[in-house]
Tab-separated table of C-alpha atoms and ligand atoms in Angstrom:
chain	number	residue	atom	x	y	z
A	1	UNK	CA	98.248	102.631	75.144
A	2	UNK	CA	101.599	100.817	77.405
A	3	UNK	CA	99.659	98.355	79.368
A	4	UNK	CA	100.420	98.196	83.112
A	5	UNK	CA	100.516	95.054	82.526
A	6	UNK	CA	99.897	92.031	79.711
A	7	UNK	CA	99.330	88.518	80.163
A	8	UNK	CA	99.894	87.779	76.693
A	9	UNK	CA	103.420	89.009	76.926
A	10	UNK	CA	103.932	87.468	80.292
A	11	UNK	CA	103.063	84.031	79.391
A	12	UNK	CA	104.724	83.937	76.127
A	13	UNK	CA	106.462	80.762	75.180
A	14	UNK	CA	105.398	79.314	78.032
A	15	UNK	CA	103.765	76.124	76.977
A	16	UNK	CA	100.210	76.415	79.454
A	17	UNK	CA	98.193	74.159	76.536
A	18	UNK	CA	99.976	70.999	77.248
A	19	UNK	CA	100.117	71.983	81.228
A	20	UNK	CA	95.972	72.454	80.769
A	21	UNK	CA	95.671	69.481	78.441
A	22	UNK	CA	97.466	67.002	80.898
A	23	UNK	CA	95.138	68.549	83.425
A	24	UNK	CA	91.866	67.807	80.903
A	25	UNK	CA	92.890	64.482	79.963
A	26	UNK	CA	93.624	63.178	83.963
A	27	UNK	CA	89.952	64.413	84.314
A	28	UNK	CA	90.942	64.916	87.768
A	29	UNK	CA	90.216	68.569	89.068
A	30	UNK	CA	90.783	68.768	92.980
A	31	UNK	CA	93.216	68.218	95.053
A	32	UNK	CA	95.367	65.967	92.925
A	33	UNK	CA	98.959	65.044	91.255
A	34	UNK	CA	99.172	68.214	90.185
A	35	UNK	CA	98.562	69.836	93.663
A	36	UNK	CA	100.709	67.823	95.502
A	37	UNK	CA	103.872	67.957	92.764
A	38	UNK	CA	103.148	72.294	92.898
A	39	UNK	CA	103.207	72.120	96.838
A	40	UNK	CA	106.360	70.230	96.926
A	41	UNK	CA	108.354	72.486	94.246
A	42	UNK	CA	107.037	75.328	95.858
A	43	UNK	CA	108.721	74.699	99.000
A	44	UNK	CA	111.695	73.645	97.583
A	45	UNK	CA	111.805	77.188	95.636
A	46	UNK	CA	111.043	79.002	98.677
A	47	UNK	CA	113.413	76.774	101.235
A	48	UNK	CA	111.081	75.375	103.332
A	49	UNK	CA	109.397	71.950	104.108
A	50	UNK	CA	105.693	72.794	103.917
A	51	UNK	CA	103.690	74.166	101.637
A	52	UNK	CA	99.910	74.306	101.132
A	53	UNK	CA	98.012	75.649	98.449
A	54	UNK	CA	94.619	77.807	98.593
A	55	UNK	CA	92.239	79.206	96.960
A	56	UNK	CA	93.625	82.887	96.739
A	57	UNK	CA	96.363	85.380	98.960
A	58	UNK	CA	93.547	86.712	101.113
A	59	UNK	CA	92.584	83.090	102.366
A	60	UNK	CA	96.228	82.718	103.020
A	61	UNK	CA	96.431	85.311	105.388
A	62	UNK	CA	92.985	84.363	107.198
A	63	UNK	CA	93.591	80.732	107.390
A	64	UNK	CA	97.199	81.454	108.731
A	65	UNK	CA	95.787	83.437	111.261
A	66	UNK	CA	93.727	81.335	112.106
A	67	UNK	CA	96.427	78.226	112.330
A	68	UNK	CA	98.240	80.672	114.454
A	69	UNK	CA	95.261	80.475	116.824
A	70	UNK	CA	94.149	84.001	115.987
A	71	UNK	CA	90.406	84.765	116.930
A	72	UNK	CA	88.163	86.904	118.130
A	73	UNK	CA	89.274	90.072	120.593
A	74	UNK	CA	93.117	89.511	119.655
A	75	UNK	CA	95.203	92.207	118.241
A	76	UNK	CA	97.146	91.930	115.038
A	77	UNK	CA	99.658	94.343	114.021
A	78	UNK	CA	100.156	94.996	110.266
A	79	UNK	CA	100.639	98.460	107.835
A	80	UNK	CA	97.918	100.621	106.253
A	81	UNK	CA	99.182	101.268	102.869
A	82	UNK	CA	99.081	97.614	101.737
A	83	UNK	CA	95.985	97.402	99.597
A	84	UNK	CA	93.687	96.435	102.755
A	85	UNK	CA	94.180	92.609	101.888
A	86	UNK	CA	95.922	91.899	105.483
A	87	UNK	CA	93.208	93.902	106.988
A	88	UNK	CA	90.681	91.600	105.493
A	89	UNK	CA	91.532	88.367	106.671
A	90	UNK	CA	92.220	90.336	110.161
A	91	UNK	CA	88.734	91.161	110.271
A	92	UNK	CA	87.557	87.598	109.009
A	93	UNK	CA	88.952	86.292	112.236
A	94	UNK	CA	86.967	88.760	113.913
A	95	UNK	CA	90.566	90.196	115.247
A	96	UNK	CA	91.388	93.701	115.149
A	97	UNK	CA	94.615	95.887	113.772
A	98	UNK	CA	97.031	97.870	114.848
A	99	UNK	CA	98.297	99.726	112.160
A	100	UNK	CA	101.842	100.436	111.983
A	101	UNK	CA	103.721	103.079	109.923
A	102	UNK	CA	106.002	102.782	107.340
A	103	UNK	CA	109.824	103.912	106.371
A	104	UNK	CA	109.332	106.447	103.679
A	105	UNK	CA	112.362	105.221	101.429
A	106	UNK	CA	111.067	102.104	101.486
A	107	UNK	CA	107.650	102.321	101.966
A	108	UNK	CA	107.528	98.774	104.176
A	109	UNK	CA	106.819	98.557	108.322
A	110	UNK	CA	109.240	100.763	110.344
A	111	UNK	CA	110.667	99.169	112.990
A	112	UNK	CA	110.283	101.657	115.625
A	113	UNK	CA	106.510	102.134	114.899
A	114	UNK	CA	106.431	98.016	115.084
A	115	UNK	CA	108.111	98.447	118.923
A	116	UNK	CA	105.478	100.526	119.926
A	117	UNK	CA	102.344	98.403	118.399
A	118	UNK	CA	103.727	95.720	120.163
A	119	UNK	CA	103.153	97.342	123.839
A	120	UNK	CA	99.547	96.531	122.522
A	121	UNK	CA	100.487	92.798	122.622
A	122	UNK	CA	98.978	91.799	119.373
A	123	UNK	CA	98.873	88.238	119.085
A	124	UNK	CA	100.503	88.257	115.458
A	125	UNK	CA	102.416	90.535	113.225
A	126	UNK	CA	101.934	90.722	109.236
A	127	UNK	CA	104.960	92.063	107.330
A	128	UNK	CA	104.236	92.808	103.834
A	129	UNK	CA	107.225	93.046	101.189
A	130	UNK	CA	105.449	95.818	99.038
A	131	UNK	CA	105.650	96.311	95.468
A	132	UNK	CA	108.302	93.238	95.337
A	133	UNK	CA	111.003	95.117	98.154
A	134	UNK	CA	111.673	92.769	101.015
A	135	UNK	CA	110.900	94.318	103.813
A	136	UNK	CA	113.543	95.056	106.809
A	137	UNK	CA	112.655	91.075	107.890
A	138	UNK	CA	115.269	90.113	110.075
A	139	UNK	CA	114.793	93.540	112.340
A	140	UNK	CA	111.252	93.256	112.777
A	141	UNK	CA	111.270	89.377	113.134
A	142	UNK	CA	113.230	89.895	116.229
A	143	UNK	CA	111.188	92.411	117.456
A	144	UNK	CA	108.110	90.046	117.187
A	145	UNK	CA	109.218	87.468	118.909
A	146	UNK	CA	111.113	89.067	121.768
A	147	UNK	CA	107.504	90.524	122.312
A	148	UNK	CA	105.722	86.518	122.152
A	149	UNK	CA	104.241	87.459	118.710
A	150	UNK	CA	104.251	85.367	115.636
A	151	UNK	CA	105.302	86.635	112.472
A	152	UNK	CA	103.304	86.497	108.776
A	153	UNK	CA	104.939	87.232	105.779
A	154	UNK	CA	102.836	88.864	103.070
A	155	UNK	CA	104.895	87.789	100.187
A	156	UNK	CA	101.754	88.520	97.589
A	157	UNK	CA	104.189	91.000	95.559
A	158	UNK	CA	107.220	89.532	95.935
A	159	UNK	CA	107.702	86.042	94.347
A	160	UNK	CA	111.752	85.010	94.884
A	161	UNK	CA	112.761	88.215	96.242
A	162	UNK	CA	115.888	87.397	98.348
A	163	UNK	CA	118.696	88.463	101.235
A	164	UNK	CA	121.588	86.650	102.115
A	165	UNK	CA	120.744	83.618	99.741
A	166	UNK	CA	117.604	83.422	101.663
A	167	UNK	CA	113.753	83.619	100.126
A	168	UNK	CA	110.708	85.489	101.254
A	169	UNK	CA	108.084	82.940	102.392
A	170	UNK	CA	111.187	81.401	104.703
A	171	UNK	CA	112.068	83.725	107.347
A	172	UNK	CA	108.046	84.290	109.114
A	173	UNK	CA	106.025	81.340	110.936
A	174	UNK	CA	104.379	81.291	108.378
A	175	UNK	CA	104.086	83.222	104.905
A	176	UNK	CA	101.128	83.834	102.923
A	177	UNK	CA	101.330	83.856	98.735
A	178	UNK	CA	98.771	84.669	96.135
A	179	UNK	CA	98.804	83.381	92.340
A	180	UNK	CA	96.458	86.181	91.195
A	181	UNK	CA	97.032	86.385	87.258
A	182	UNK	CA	99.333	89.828	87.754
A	183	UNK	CA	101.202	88.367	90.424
A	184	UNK	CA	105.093	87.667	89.857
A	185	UNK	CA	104.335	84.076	89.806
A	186	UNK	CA	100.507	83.992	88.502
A	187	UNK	CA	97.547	81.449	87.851
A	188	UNK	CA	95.105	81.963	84.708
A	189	UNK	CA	92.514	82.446	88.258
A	190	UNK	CA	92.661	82.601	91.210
A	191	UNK	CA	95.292	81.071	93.994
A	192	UNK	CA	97.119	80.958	96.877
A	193	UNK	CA	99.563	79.436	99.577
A	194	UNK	CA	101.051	79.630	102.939
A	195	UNK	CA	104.965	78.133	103.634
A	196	UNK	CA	106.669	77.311	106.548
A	197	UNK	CA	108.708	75.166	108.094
A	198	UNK	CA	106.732	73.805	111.010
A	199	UNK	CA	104.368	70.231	109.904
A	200	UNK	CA	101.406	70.577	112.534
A	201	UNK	CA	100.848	74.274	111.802
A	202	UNK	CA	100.531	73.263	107.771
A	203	UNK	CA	98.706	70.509	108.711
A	204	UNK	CA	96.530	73.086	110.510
A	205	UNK	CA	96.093	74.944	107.394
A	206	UNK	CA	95.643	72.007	105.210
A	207	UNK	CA	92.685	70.818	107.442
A	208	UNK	CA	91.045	74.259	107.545
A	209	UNK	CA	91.003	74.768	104.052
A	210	UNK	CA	89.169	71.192	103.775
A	211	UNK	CA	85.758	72.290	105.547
A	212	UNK	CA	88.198	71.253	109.305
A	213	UNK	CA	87.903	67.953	108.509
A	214	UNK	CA	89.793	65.111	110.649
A	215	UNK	CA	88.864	62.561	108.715
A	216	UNK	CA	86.615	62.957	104.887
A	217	UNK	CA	82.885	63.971	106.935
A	218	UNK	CA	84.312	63.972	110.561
A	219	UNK	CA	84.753	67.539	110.816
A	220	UNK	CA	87.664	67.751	114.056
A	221	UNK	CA	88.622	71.496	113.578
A	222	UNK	CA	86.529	74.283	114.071
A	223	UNK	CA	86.973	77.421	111.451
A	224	UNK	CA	86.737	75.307	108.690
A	225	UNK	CA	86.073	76.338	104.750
A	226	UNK	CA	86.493	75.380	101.399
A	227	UNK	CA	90.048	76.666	99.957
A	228	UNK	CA	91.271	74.975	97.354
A	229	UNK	CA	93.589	75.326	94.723
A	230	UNK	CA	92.304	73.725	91.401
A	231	UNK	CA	94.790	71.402	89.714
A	232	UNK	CA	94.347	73.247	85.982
A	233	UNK	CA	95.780	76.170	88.138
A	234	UNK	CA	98.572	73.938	89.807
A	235	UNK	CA	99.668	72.814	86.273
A	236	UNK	CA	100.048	76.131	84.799
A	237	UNK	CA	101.659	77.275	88.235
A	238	UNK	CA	104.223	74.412	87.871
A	239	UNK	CA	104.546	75.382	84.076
A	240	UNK	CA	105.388	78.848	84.959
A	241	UNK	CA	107.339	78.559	88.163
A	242	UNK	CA	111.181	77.545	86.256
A	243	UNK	CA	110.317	81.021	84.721
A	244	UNK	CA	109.855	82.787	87.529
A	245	UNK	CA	113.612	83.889	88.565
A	246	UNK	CA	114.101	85.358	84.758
A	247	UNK	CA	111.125	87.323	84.877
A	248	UNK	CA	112.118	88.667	88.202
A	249	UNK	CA	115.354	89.736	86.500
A	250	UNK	CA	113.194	91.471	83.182
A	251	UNK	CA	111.216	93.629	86.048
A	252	UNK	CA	114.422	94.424	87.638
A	253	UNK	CA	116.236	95.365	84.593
A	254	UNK	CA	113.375	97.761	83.776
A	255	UNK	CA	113.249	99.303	87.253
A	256	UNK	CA	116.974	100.127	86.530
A	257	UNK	CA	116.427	101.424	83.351
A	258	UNK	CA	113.892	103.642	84.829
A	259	UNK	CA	115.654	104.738	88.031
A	260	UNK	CA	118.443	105.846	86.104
A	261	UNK	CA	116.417	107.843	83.606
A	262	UNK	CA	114.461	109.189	86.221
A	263	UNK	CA	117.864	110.385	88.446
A	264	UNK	CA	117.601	114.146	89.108
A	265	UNK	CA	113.895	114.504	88.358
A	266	UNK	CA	111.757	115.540	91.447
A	267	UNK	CA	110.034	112.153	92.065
A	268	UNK	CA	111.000	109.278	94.957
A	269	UNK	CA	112.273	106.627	93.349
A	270	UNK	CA	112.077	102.813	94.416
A	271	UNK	CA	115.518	102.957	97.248
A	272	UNK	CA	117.002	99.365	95.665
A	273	UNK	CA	117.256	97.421	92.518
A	274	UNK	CA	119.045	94.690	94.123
A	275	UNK	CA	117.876	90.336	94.869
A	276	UNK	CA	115.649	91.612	97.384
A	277	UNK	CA	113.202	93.798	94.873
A	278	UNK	CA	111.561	91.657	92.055
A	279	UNK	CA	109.811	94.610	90.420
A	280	UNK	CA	106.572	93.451	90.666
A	281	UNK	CA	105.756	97.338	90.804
A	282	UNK	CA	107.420	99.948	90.015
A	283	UNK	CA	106.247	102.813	91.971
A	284	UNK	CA	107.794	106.516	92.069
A	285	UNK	CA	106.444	108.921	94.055
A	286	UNK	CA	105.386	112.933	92.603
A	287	UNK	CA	103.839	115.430	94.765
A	288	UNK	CA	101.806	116.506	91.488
A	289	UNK	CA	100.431	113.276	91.048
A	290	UNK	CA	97.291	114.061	89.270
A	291	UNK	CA	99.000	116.251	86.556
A	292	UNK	CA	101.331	113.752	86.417
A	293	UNK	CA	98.894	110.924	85.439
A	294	UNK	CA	96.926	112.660	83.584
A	295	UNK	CA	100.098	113.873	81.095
A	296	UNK	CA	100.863	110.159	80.792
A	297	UNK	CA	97.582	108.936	79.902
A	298	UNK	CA	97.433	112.023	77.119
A	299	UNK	CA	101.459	110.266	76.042
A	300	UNK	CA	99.831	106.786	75.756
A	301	UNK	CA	101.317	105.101	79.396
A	302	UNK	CA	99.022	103.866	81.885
A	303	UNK	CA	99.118	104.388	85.505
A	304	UNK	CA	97.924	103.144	88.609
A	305	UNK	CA	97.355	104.033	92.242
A	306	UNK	CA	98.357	101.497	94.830
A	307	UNK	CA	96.985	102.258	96.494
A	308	UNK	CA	94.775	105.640	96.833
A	309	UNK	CA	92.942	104.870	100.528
A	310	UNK	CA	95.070	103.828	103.839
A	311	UNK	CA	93.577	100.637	105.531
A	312	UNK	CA	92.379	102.921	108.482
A	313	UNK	CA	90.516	105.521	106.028
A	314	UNK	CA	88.178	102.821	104.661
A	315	UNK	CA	84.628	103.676	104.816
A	316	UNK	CA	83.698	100.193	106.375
A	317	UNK	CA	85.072	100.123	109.363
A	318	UNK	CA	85.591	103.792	111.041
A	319	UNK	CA	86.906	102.641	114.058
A	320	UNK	CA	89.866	101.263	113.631
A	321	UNK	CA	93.233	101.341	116.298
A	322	UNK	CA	97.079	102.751	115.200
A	323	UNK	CA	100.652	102.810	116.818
A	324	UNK	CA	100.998	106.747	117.065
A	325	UNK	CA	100.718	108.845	113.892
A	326	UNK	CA	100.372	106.836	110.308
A	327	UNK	CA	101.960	110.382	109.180
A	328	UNK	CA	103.982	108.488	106.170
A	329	UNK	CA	101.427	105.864	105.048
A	330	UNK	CA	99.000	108.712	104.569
A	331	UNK	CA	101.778	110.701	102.625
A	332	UNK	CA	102.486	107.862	100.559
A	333	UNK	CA	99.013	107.313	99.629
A	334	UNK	CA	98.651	110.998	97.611
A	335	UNK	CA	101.968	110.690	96.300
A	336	UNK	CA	102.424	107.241	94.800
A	337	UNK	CA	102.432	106.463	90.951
A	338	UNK	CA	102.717	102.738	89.098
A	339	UNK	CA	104.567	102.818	85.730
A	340	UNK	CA	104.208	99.380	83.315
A	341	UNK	CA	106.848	97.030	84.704
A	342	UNK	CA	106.516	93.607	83.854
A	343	UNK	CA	108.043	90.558	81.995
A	344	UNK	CA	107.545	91.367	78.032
A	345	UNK	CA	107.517	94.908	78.350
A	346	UNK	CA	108.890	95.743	75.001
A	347	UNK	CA	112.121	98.393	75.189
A	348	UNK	CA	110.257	101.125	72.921
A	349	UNK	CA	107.875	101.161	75.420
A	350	UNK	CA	110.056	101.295	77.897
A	351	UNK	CA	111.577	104.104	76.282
A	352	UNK	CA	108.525	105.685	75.496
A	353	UNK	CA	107.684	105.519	79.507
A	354	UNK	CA	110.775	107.341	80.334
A	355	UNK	CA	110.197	109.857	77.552
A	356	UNK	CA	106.804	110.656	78.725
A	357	UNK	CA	107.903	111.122	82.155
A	358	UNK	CA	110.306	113.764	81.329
A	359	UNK	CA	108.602	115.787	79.118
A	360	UNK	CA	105.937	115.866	82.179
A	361	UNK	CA	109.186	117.503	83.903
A	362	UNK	CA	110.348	119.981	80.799
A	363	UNK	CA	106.779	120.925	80.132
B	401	PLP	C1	97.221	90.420	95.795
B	401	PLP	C2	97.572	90.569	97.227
B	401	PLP	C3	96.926	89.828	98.228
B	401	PLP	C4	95.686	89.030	98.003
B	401	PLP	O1	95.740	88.034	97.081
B	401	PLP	P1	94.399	87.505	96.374
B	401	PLP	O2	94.863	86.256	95.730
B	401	PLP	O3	93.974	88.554	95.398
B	401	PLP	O4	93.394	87.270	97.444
B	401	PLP	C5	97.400	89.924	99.527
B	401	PLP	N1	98.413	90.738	99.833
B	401	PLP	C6	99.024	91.510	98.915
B	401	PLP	C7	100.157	92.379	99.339
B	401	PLP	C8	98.618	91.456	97.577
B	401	PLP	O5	99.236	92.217	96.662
C-alpha cells in the first residue's frame, strides 16, 4: 500500500540521533538551549523578531487569542472546512465563530464572505493557508484591520510557503504553527509556535504558556497553562528545519507531476504549484468520491478525507453562527480527496498514483 505519508522516508538522512543524544547528554529537558536557539532560527526563517514555542498548533491558536485579549462573548471569524482546529481554541476562550466561506479554486477564506462576517465585529480573524496554499493574505489583512480586527495566521499546513519574497507566519499579528510529526516541518511529538513581530504580545504568550507567571510562583497573568515545547523536540526541530525548503520543493514537484497527469480528467485540481503552495496536501476534488477511493484502495494508494465534517456540522456544538450561506465549504467537504504527497515519495509510486487515478477514469 502508497502511504499517505512516511516518516521513515521523511526523516531520512537527517541525523535526529546526535540532535536527541546532545539533548540526553545536557540532561536538561525544559525550556532550555535548545528552546531558545529553535525560537531564534525560527524567526529568522519566518522574518520576524519573535517567536515562542508551545506545546502543539491548537495551543497556538488559543493562547494567541488569548494574547490578543480574546475572551468570553467576543466573536471570532474563521472558515469551516479547516479541520475544526481554529474552532477549538475559539471555543477554549469561551469566544464564538463566525464562519466564513471559502473560494472554490482555492479552497481558502473568500474575501467577500470575510466583509460581511466582519459587520458582526468579531474581535479577531483566523486565516488558514490550507493544504500548504497561502491564502489571499494581503486582501483579507486589509479587510481586518480597516474593520479594528486582528489578524491570525493558521500556518499549520504551510511551513515556508511564500509571496513576494515574503513568509507565512509574517504578514498576521500574530501566526500560529504546529510541529505535529506530518507537518511540513515536524517534531517526533507534539509542538507548536506563534510568530510575530510585536515583543509585549510574545511576551504575552510566553507568560501564558508558563502557568501566567510574572515572576517563577508569582502568577501576574490570568489564563495561564502549561505549554511547553520539550527541548528533545526543539533539537530535532532545529535538525530538520535547513531541510525544510527542499522538502517543500519534493511536495511541489509531485503536485506538478500530478496536476499535469491529471489535466483533462474530471477532478478539481489544486489552482497553483507556485512559492506560495508547499504541498503539504495534495487534494483534488471528484464528485464520485467514494468510488473513487474505494478503486484506489483496491490499486494499492491510500486516501484521505480532509476533511469529511464542516466546523458548523459538528455534533458538539449545534448552535453555531455563519456569514450567509457556507454553500462551498459544504461542497468541498463531499468532494475532496488526499493523494500521498510528501518528501521521499518514491517516483514508481508516484507513477503508480497517477496510473491508478486514470484507470478510475477509463474504467
Ligand atoms: C495540525 C493543524 C493544527 C493543530 O495542530 P496540533 O499541533 O495538532 O494541535 C491547527 N491548524 C491546522 C490547519 C492544522 O493542520
Amino acid at each position: 500500500m502508497i502511504p499517505l505519508f512516511s516518516a521513515s522516508a521523511v526523516n531520512a538522512g537527517i541525523d535526529l540521533e546526535g540532535a536527541a543524544q546532545r539533548v540526553l547528554r545536557s540532561h536538561w529537558y525544559v525550556l532550555g538551549e535548545e528552546v531558545k536557539a529553535f525560537e531564534r532560527e525560527f524567526a529568522q526563517y519566518t522574518g520576524t523578531t519573535e517567536c515562542v514555542s508551545l506545546a502543539n498548533g491548537t495551543d497556538a491558536l488559543e493562547l494567541a487569542l488569548r494574547a490578543l485579549g480574546v475572551t468570553t462573548g467576543d466573536r471570532v471569524a474563521c472558515v469551516a472546512n479547516a479541520g475544526f482546529y481554529g474552532s477549538t481554541a475559539i471555543h477554549a476562550v469561551g469566544a464564538t465563530p463566525v464562519y466564513v466561506d471559502i473560494q472554490p479554486e482555492t479552497q481558502n477564506m473568500a474575501a467577500d464572505s470575510l466583509a460581511y462576517a466582519l459587520e458582526r465585529k468579531p474581535k479577531a480573524v483566523i486565516v488558514t493557508h490550507l493544504y500548504g496554499q497561502m491564502a489571499d493574505i494581503d486582501v483579507l489583512k486589509r479587510l481586518t484591520h480597516d474593520a479594528g480586527a486582528k489578524l491570525i495566521e493558521d500556518c499549520a499546513q504551510a511551513h515556508g510557503a511564500m509571496r513576494d519574497g515574503r513568509r507565512v507566519g509574517s504578514f498576521g499579528d500574530i501566526a500560529c504553527f504546529s510541529f505535529y510529526p506530518t507537518k511540513n516541518l515536524g517534531a517526533i511529538g507534539d509542538g507548536g509556535a506563534v510568530t510575530c513581530d510585536d515583543a509585549a504580545l510574545a511576551d504575552r504568550v510566553r507568560t501564558l504558556r508558563q502557568y501566567g507567571w510574572s515572576a517563577k510562583y508569582h502568577v501576574g497573568t490570568p489564563g495561564g497553562r502549561n505549554s511547553r515545547l520539550d527541548e528533545l523536540q526543539a533539537a530535532v526541530l532545529r535538525a530538520k528545519l535547513p531541510h525544510l525548503d527542499a522538502g517543500n520543493r519534493q511536495r511541489r514537484a509531485i503536485a506538478a507531476r500530478y496536476n499535469a497527469a491529471f489535466q483533462g480528467l474530471p477532478i478539481g485540481l489544486p489552482p497553483s504549484i507556485g512559492d506560495d503552495y508547499v504541498g503539504h496536501l495534495y487534494v483534488v476534488r471528484c464528485k464520485e468520491r467514494e468510488a473513487f477511493r474505494a478503486h484506489l484502495s483496491a490499486q494499492g494508494v491510500s486516501t484521505d478525507v480532509h476533511y469529511p465534517v464542516p466546523d458548523h456540522l459538528q455534533a458538539a456544538y449545534p448552535a453555531v453562527s455563519a456569514a450567509g450561506s457556507l454553500d462551498a465549504s459544504e461542497a468541498a467537504s463531499r468532494e475532496v480527496v488526499t493523494l500521498p504527497c510528501f518528501p521521499g515519495l518514491a517516483d514508481a509510486d508516484v507513477a503508480a498514483v497517477v496510473a491508478a487515478v486514470g484507470s478510475f477514469f477509463n474504467r
